Coordinates of C-alpha atoms in Angstrom, one line a residue:
Chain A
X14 CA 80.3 122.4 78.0
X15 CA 82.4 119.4 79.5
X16 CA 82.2 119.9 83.0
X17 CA 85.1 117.9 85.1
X18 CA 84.0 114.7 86.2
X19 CA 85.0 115.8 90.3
X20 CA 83.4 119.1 89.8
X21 CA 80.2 116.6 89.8
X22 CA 81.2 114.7 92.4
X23 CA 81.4 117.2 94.8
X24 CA 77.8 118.9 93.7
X25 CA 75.8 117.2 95.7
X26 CA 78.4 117.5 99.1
X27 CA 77.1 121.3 97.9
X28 CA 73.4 120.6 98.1
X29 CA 73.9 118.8 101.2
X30 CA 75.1 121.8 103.3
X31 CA 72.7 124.1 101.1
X32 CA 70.0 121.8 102.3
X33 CA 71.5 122.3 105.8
X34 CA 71.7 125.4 106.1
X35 CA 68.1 126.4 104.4
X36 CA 66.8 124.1 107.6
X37 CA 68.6 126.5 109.7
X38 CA 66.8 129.7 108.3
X39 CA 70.0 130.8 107.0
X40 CA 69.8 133.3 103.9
X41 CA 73.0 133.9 102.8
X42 CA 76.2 131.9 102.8
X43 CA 79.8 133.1 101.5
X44 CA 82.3 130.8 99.6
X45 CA 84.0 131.1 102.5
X46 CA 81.6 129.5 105.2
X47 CA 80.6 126.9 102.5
X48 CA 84.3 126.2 102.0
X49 CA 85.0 125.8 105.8
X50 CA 82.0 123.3 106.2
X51 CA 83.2 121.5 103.3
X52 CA 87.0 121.4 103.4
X53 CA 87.3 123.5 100.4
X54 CA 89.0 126.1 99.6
X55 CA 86.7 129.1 98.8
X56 CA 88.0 129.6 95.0
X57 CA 87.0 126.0 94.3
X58 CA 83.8 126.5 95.3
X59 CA 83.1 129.5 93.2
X60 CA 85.1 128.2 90.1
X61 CA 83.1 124.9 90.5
X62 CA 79.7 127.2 90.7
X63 CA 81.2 129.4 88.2
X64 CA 80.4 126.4 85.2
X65 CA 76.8 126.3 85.8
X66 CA 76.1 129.9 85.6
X67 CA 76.2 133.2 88.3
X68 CA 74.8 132.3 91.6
X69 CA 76.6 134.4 94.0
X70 CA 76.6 138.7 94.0
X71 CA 80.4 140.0 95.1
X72 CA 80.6 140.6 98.5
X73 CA 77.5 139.3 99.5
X74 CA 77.6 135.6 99.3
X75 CA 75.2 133.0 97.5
X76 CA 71.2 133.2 98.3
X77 CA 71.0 129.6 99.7
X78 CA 67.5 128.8 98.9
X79 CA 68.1 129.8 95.5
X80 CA 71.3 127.7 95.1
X81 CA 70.2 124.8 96.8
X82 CA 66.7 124.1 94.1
X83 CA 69.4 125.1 91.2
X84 CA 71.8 122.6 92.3
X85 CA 69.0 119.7 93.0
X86 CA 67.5 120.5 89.7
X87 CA 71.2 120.7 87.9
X88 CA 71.8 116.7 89.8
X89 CA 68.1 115.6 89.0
X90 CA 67.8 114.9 92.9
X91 CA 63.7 115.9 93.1
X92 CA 63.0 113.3 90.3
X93 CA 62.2 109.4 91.3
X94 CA 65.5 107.0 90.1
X95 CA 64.8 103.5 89.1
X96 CA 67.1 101.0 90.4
X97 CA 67.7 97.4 89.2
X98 CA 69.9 95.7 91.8
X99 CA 72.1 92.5 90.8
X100 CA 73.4 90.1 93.4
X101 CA 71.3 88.9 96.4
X102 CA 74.2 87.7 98.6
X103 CA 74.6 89.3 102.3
X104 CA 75.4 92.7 100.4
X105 CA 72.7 92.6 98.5
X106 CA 70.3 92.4 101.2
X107 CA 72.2 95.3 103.2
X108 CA 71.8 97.2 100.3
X109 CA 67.7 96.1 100.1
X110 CA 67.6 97.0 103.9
X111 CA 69.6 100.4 103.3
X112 CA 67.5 103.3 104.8
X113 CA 69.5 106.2 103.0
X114 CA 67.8 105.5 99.1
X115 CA 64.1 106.1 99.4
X116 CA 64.3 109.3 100.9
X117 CA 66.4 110.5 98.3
X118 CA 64.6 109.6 94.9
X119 CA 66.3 106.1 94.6
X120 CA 64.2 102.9 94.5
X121 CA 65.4 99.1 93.5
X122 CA 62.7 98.1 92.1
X123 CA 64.4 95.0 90.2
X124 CA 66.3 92.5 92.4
X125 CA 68.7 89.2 90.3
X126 CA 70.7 86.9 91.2
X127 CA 72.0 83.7 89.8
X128 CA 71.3 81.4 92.7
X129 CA 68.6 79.0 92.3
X130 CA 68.0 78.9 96.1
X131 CA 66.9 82.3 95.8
X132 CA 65.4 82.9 92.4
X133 CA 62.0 83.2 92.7
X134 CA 61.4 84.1 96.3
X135 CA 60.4 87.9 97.9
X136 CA 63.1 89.5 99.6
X137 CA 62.4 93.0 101.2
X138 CA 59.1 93.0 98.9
X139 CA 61.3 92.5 95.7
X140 CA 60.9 89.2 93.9
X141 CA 64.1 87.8 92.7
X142 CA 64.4 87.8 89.4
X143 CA 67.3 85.0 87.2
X144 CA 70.5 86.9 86.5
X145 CA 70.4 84.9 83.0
X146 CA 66.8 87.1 82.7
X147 CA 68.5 90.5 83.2
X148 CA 68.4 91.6 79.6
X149 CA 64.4 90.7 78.8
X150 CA 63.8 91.9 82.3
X151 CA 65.3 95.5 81.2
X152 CA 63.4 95.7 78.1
X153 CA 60.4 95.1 79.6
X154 CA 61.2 98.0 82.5
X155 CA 63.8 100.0 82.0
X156 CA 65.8 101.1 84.7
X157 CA 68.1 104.2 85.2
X158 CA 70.5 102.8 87.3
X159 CA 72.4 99.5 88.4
X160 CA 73.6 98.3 91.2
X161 CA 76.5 95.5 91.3
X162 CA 76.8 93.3 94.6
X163 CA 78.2 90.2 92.7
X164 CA 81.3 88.6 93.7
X165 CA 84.4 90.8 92.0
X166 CA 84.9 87.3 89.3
X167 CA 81.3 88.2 88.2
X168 CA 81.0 91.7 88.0
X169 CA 82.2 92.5 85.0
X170 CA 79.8 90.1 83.0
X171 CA 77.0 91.6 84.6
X172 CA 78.2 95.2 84.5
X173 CA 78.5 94.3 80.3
X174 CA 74.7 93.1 80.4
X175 CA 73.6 96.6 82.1
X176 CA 75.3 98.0 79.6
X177 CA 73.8 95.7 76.8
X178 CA 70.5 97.4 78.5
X179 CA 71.6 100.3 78.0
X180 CA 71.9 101.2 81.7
X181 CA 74.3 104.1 81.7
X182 CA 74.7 104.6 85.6
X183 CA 76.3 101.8 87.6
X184 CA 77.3 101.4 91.1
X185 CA 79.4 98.8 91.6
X186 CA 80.2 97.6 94.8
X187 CA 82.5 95.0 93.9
X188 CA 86.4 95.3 94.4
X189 CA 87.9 95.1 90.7
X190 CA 88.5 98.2 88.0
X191 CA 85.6 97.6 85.7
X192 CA 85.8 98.3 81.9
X193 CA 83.0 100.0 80.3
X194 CA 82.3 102.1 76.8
X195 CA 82.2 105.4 76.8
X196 CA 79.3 107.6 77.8
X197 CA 78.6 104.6 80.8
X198 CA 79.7 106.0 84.0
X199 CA 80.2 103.9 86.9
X200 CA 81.4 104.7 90.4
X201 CA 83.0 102.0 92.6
X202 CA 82.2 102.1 96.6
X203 CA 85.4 101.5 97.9
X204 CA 85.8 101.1 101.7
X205 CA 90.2 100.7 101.1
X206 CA 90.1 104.2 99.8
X207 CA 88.4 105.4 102.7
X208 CA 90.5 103.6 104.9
X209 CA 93.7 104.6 103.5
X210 CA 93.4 107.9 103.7
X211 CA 92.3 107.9 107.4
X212 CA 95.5 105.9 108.0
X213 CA 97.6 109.1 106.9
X214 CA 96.7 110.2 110.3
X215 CA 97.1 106.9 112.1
X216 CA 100.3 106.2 111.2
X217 CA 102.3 107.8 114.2
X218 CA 100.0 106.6 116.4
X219 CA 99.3 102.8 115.9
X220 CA 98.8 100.8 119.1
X221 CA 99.9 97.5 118.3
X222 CA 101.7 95.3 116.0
X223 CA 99.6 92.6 114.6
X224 CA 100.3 89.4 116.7
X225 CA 101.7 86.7 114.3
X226 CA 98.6 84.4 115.0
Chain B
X5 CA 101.7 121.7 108.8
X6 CA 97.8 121.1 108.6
X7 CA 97.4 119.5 105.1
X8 CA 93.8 120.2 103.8
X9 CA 91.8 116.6 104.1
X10 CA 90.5 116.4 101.0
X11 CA 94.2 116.4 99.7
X12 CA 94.9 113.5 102.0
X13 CA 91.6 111.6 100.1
X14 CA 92.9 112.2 96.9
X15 CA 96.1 110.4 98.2
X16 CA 95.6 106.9 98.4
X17 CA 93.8 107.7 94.4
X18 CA 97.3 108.9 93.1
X19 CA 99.1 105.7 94.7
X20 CA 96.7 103.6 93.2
X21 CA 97.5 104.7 90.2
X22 CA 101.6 105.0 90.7
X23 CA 101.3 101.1 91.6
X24 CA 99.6 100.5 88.6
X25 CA 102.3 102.5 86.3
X26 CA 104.8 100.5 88.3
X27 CA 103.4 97.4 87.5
X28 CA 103.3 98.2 83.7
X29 CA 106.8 99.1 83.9
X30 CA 106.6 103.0 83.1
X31 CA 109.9 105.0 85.0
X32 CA 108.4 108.7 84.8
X33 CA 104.9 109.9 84.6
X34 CA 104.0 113.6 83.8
X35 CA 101.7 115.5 85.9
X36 CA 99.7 115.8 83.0
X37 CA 99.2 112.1 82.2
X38 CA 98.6 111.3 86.2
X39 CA 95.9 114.0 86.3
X40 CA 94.7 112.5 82.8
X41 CA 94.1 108.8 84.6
X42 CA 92.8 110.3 87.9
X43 CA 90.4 113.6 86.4
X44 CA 92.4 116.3 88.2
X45 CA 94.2 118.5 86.8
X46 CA 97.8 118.9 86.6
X47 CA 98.6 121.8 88.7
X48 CA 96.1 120.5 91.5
X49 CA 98.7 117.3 91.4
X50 CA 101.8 119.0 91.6
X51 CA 99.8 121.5 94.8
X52 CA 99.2 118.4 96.5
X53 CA 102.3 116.5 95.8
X54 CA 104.1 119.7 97.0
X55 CA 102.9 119.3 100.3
X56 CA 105.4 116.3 101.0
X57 CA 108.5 117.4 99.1
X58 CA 109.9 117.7 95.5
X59 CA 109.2 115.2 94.0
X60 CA 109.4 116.1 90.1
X61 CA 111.9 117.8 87.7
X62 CA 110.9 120.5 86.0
X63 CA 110.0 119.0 82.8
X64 CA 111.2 115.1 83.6
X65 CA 108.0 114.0 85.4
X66 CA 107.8 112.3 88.7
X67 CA 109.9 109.0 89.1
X68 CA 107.3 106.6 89.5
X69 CA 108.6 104.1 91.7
X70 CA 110.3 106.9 94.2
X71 CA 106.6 108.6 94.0
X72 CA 105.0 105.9 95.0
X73 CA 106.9 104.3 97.8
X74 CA 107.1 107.8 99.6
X75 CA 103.1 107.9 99.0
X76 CA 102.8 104.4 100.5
X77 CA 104.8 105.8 103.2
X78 CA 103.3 108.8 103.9
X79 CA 99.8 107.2 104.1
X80 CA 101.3 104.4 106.1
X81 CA 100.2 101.3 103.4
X82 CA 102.7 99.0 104.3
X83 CA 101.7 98.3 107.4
X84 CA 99.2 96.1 108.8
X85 CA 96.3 97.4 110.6
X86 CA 93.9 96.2 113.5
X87 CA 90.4 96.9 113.0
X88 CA 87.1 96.0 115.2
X89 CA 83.8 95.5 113.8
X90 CA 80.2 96.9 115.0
X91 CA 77.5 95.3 113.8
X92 CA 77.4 92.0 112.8
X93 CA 74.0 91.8 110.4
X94 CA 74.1 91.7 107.1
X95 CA 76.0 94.8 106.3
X96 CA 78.3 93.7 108.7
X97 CA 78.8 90.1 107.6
X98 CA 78.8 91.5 104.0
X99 CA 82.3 94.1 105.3
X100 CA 83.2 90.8 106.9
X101 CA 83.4 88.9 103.3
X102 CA 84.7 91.7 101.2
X103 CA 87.8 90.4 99.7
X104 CA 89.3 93.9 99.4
X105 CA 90.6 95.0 102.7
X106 CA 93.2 92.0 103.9
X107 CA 95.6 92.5 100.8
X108 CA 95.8 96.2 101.7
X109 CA 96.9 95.5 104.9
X110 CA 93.6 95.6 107.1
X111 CA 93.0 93.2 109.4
X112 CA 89.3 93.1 111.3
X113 CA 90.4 91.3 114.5
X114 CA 87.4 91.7 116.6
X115 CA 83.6 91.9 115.8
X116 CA 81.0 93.4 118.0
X117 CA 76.9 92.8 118.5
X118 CA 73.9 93.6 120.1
X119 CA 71.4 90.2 119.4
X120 CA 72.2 87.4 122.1
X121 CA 71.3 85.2 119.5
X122 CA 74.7 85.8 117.8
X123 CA 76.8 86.9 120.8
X124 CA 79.2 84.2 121.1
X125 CA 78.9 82.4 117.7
X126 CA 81.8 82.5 115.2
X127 CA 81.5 84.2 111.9
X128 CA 84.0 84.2 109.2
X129 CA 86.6 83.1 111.8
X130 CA 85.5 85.9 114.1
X131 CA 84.0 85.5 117.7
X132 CA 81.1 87.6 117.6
X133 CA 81.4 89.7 121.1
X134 CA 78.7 91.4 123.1
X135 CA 79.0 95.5 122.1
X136 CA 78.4 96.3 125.8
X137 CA 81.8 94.7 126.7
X138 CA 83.5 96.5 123.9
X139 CA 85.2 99.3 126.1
X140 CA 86.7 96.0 128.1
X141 CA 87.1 94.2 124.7
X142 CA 89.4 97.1 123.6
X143 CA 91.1 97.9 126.3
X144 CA 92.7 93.8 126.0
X145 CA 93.1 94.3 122.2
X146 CA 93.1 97.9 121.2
X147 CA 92.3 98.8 117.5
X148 CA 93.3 100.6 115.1
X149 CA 89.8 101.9 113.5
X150 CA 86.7 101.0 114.2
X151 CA 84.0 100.2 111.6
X152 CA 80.6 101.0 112.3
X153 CA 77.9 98.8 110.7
X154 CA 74.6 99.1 113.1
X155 CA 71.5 100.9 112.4
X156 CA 71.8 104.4 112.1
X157 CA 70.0 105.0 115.6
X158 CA 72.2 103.1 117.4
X159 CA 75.4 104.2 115.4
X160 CA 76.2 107.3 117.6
X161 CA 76.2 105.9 121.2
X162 CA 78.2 102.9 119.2
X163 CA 80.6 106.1 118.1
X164 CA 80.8 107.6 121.3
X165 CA 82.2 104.2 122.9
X166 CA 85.0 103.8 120.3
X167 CA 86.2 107.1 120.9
X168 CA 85.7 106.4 124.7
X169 CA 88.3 103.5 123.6
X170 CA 90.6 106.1 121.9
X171 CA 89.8 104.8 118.6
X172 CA 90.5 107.5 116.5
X173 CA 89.4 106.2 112.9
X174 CA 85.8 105.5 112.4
X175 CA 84.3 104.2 109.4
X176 CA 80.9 104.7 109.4
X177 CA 78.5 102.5 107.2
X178 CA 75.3 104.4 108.9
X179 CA 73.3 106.9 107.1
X180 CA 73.6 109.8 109.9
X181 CA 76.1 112.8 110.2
X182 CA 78.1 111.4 112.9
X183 CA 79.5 113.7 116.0
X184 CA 82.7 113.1 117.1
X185 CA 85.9 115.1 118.8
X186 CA 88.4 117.1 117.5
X187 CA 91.3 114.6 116.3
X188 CA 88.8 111.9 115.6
X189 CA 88.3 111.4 111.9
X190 CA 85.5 109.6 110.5
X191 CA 84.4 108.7 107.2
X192 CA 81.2 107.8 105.8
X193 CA 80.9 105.3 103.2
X194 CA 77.7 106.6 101.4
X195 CA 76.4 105.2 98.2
X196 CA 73.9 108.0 97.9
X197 CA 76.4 110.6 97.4
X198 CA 78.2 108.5 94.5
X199 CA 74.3 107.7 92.9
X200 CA 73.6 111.5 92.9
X201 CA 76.9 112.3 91.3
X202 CA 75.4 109.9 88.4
X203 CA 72.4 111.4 88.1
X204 CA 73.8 114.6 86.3
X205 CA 74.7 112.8 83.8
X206 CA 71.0 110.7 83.7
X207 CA 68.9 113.9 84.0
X208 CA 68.2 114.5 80.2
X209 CA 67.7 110.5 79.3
X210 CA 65.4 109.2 82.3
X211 CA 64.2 106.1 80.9
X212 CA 60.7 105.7 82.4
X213 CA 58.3 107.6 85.4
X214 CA 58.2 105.5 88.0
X215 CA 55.0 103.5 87.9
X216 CA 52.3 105.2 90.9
X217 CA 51.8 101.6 92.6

């Protein structure tokens, strides 16, 4: 079955507040609850359960442990990820430094980039590896995932050698629409998005006109 | 009326798109082909459109360039807006270089830190300032929204001092559930939440176990 693309998306918000909640000793939860701590409303949360089979009983609400270990095992989150990571700028090495991956299943454990300077040396325990290398690299250890930190005039030559690697997951951090085949998906961290819709709520309110400096 | 926020996410998506359709020269878009170019479905389109007016004919589609100048309206994306920055490692000098907030209008003005080593020195144009004098710091040159790009166990009493400064947009870069006040909105950028999206897709084709070293 071809499940909606945002139906995904918002799996594993679910498993985040079934994790939650399974901390807090709770049992039960209604679509209802779960829709209130997610901002949902409580027919999109069953319909969005509903395509993965029958989790919940009428009236009673969803068994949370239950729910939880079939939505981590329907997103592949208790399986180790392997990461190759391409572009060792500043970003990069926030991303090296990031404390949210590891705990979660995702390691980098392939670092490029295309300046010399850096090629070669350990950074955050990771050898950089030659950008220009990024295909032999792959063959030799496959990854499951890339990430792109490359300036936005680069990224889509690299995102087209992941996909010459047949890396079908890529995160690309830089700010440009990137074209891939089908069957690749790639998600684009986009701090404007963010920031646009949190100026929706700004926009009555703004304290001061930019000075003209 | 209280609009639901994960319709006010999906705006600054459907705007996005209207600019591009305007770009291309299209007068009228369907509901159907927007939902086809954003993954949502028609009728959630016109549910969330409808929150803001009538905006379609029955059978016409939605005039693109009206649709998307009340959108850029609504979310308040023509104007400029002030931002201060927390955190001035390499995340933060990484938000610092991104090339894609300044053509949408946001403008980091004023950059905060903790290490005395950098306190003072001028990156990317910016003054770094010490974060202890950020309640005086704002209350000279108030903000807009705040970015928060410190470690995540200093990112809550950074928080907690923004709002103090009645900054009431937070992004937050740290990998922590953030508390904040009732009319505060924050967001979290979190690239763990778009990798375990992926993953569905992944589960079935792992490419290798991750070596035991």
């Amino acid at each position: 079955m071809d499940i909606p693309a945002v139906v995904i998306d918002r799996l594993p918000l679910y498993a985040r507040v079934l994790e939650s909640l399974e901390h807090e000793g709770q049992a039960l939860v209604s679509s209802k609850e779960l829709g209130k701590r997610l901002g949902v409303t409580p027919a999109q949360i069953r319909k969005d359960l509903s395509y993965f089979g029958r989790f919940g009983k009428q009236g009673r609400g969803y068994n949370v442990h239950h729910l939880s270990g079939e939505l981590r095992n329907i997103l592949g989150l208790d399986r180790p990820w392997r990461i190759a990571l391409v572009g060792i700028g500043q970003l990069g090495r926030a991303i090296l430094g990031y404390q949210g991956f590891s705990p979660q299943g995702f390691k980098i454990v392939l670092a490029f980039d295309s300046n010399p300077v850096i090629i070669g040396r350990e950074i955050a325990g990771l050898k950089v590896r030659d950008v220009a290398q990024l295909e032999r690299e792959l063959e030799r250890q496959p990854v499951d995932i890339g990430i792109v930190a490359v300036p936005e005039g680069n990224a889509q030559e690299v995102i087209d050698a992941l996909v010459r690697s047949n890396v079908q997951s890529i995160l690309n951090y830089a700010p440009m629409a990137a074209q891939a085949p089908p069957g690749v998906h790639i998600k684009r961290i986009d701090p404007v998005l963010a920031l646009q819709s949190m100026t929706y709520y700004l926009k009555d309110t703004q304290v001061a006109p930019l000075a003209a400096s």
